[in-house]
mmCIF file of C-alpha atoms in Angstrom:
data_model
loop_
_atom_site.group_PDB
_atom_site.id
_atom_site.type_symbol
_atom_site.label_atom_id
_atom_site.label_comp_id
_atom_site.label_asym_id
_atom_site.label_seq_id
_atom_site.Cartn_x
_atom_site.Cartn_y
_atom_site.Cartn_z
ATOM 1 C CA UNK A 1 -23.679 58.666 -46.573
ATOM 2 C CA UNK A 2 -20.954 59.924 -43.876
ATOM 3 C CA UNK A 3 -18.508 61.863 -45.597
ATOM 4 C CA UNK A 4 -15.766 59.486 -43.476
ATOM 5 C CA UNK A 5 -17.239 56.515 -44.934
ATOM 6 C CA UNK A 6 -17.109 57.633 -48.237
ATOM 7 C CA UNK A 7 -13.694 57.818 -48.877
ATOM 8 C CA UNK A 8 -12.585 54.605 -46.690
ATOM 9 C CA UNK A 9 -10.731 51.988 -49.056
ATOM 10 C CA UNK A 10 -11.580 48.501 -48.765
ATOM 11 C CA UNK A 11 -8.072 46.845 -48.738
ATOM 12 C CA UNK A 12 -9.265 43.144 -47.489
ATOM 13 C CA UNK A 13 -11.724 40.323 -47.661
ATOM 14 C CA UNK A 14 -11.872 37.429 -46.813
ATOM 15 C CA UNK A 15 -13.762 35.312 -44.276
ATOM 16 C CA UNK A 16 -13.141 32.420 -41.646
ATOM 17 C CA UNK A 17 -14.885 28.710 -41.123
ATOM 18 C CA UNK A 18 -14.455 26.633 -38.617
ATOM 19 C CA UNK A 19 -13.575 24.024 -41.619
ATOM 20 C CA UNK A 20 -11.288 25.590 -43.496
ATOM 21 C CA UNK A 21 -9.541 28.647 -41.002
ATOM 22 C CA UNK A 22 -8.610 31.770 -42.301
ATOM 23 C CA UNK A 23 -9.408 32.589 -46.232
ATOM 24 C CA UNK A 24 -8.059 35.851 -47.574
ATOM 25 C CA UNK A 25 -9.808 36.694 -51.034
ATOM 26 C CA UNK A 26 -7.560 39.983 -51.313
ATOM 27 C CA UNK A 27 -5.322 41.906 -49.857
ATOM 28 C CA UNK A 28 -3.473 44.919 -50.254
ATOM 29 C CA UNK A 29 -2.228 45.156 -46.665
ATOM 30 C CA UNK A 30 1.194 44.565 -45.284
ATOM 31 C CA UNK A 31 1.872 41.102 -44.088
ATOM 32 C CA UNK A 32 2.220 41.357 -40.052
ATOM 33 C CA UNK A 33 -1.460 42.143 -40.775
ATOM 34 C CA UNK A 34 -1.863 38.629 -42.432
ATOM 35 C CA UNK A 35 -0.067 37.234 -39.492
ATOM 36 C CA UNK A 36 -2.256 38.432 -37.477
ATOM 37 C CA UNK A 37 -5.598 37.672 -38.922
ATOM 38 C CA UNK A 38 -3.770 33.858 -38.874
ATOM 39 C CA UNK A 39 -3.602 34.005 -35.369
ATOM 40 C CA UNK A 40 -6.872 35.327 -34.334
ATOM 41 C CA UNK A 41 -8.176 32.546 -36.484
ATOM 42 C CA UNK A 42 -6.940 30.056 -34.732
ATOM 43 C CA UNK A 43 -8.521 31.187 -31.513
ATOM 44 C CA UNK A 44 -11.789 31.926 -33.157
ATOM 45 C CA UNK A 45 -11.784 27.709 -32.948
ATOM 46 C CA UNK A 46 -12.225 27.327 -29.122
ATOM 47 C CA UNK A 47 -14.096 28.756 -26.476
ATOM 48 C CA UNK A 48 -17.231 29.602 -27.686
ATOM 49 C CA UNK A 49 -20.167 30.120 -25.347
ATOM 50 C CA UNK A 50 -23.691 30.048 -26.654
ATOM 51 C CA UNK A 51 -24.685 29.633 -30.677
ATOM 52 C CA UNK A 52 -21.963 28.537 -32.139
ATOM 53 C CA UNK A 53 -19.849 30.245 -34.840
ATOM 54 C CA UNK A 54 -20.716 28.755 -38.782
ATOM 55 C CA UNK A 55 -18.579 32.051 -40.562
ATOM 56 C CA UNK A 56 -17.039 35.055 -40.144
ATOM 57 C CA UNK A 57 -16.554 37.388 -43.319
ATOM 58 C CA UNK A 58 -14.395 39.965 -43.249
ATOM 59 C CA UNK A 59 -13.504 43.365 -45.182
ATOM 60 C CA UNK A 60 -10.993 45.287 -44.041
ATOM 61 C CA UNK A 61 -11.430 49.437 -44.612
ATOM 62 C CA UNK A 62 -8.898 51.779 -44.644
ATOM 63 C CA UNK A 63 -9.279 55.629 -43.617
ATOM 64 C CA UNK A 64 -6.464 57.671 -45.561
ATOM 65 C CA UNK A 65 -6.590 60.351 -43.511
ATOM 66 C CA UNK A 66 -5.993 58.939 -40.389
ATOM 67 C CA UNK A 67 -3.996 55.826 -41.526
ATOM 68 C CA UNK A 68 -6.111 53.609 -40.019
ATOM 69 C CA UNK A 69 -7.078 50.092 -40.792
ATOM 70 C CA UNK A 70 -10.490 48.618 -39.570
ATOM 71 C CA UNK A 71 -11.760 44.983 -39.378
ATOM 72 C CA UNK A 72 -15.492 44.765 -40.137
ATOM 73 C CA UNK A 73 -17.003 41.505 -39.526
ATOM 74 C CA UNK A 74 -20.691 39.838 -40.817
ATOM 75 C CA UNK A 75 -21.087 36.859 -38.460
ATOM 76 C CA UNK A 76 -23.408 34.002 -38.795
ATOM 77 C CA UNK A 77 -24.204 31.736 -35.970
ATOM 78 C CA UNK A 78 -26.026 27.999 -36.002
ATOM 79 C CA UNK A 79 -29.573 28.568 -37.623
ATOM 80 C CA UNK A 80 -29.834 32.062 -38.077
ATOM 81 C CA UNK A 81 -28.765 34.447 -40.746
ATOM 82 C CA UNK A 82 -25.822 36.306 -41.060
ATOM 83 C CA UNK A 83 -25.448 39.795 -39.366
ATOM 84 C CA UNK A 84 -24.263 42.025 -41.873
ATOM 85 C CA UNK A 85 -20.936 43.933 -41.931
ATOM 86 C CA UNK A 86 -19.647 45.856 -38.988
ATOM 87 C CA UNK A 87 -17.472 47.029 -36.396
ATOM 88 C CA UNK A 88 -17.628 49.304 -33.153
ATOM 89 C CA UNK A 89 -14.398 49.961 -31.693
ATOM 90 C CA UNK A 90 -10.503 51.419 -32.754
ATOM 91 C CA UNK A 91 -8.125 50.206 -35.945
ATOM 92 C CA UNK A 92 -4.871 50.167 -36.268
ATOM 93 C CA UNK A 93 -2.475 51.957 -38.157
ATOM 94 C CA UNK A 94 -1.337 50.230 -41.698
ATOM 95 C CA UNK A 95 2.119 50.138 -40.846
ATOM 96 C CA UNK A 96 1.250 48.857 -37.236
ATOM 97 C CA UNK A 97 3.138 45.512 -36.024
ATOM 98 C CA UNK A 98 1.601 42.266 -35.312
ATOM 99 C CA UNK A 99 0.265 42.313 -32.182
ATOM 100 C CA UNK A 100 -0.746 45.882 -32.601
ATOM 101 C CA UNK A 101 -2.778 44.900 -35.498
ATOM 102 C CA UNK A 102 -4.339 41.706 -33.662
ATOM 103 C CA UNK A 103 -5.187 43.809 -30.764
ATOM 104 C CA UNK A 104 -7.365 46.050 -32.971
ATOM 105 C CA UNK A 105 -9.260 43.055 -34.971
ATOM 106 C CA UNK A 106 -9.526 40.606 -31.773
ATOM 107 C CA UNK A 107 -11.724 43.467 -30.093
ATOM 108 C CA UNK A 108 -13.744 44.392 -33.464
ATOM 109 C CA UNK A 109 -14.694 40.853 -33.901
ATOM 110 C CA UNK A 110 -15.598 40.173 -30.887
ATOM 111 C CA UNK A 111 -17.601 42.667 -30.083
ATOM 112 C CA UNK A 112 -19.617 41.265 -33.717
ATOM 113 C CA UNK A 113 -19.339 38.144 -32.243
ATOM 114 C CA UNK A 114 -20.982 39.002 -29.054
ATOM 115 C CA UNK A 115 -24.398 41.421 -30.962
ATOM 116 C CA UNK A 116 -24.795 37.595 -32.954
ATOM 117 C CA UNK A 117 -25.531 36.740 -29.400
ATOM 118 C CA UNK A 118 -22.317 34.373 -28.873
ATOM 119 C CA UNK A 119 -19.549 34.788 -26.314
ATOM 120 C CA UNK A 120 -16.012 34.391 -27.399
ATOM 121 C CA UNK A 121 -13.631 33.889 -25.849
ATOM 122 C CA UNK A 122 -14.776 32.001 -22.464
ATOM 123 C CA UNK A 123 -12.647 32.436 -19.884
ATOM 124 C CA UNK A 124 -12.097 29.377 -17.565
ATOM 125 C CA UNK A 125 -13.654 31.234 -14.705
ATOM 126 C CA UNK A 126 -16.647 32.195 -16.771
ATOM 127 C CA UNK A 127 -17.070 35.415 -18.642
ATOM 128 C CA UNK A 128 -15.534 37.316 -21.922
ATOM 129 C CA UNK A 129 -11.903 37.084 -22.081
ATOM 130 C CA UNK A 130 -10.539 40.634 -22.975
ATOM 131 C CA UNK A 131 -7.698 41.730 -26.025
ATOM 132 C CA UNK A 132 -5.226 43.798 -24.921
ATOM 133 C CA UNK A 133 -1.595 44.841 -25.492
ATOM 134 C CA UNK A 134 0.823 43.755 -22.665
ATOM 135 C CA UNK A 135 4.465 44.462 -23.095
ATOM 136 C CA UNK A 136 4.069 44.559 -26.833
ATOM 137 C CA UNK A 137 2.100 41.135 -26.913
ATOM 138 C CA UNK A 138 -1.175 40.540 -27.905
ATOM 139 C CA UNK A 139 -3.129 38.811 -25.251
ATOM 140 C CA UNK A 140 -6.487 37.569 -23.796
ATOM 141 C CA UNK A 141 -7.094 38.792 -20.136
ATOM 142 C CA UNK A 142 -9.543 37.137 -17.882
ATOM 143 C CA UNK A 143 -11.725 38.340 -15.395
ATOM 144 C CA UNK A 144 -8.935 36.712 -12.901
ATOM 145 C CA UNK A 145 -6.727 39.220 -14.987
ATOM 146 C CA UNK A 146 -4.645 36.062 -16.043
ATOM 147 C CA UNK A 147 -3.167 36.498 -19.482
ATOM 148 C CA UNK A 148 -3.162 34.416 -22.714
ATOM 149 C CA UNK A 149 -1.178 35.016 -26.081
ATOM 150 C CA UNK A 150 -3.561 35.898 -28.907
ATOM 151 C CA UNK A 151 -3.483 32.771 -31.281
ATOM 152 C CA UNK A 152 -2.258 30.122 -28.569
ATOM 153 C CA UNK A 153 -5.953 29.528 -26.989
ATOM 154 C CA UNK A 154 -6.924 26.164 -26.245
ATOM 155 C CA UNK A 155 -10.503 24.149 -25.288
ATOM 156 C CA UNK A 156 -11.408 25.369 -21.861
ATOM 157 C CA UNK A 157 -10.042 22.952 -18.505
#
């Protein structure tokens, strides 16, 4: 095993369902990160594109070293099994805000999302909607680079 992985300290799970929204099993992380997995749940509702999403589990790892916080994700999509844990892409510090934090897990999950062969989000236009950090906000940017909070999605027009 990586010596980085090793020492990383699981300090979340829990998992979402289109049923039942966000479940956290345990936590030892501050709350704006709770506040944030709350509002990434809600958009994990709408605008999916392909398969669509059954469950999300999540553990969240923690590298003391760097003070960094990663979402892992194990997606399973309509009729297939799930994918098992993972993430490619950058955490977020523990002590990190809100929309810092959201920024961090939106991309991590959807990149899972996307190797379980499902798009999310859909822009209206067509194509992946993008996380990023705009003025201190968490939002969704579209290929027409127009901007949605994180956690305020809706159905597609």
């Amino acid at each position: 095993m990586h010596p980085f992985v090793e020492h990383r300290e699981r300090v979340l799970t829990g998992c979402w369902t289109p049923q039942h929204g966000v479940q956290v099993t345990s936590s030892t992380l501050p709350v704006p990160w709770l506040a944030a997995l709350d509002r990434l749940g809600h958009d994990l509702h709408v605008r999916q594109y392909g398969s669509r999403i059954e469950r999300i589990d999540w553990a969240a790892m923690y590298d003391p070293d760097g003070g960094a916080v990663w979402l892992e994700s194990a997606v399973t999509v309509e009729g297939r099994n799930p994918d098992g844990l993972g993430g490619n892409g950058y955490g977020a510090q523990v002590d990190a805000n809100v929309d810092e934090a959201l920024v961090s897990m939106a991309d991590l999950v959807q990149l899972q999302v996307a190797n379980a062969h499902t798009a999310w989000p859909w822009g209206d236009d067509g194509g992946f909607m993008s996380p990023h950090l705009v003025d201190g906000v968490a939002v969704w940017i579209d290929r027409t680079g127009s901007s949605t909070p994180i956690g305020t999605l809706d159905e597609r027009r």
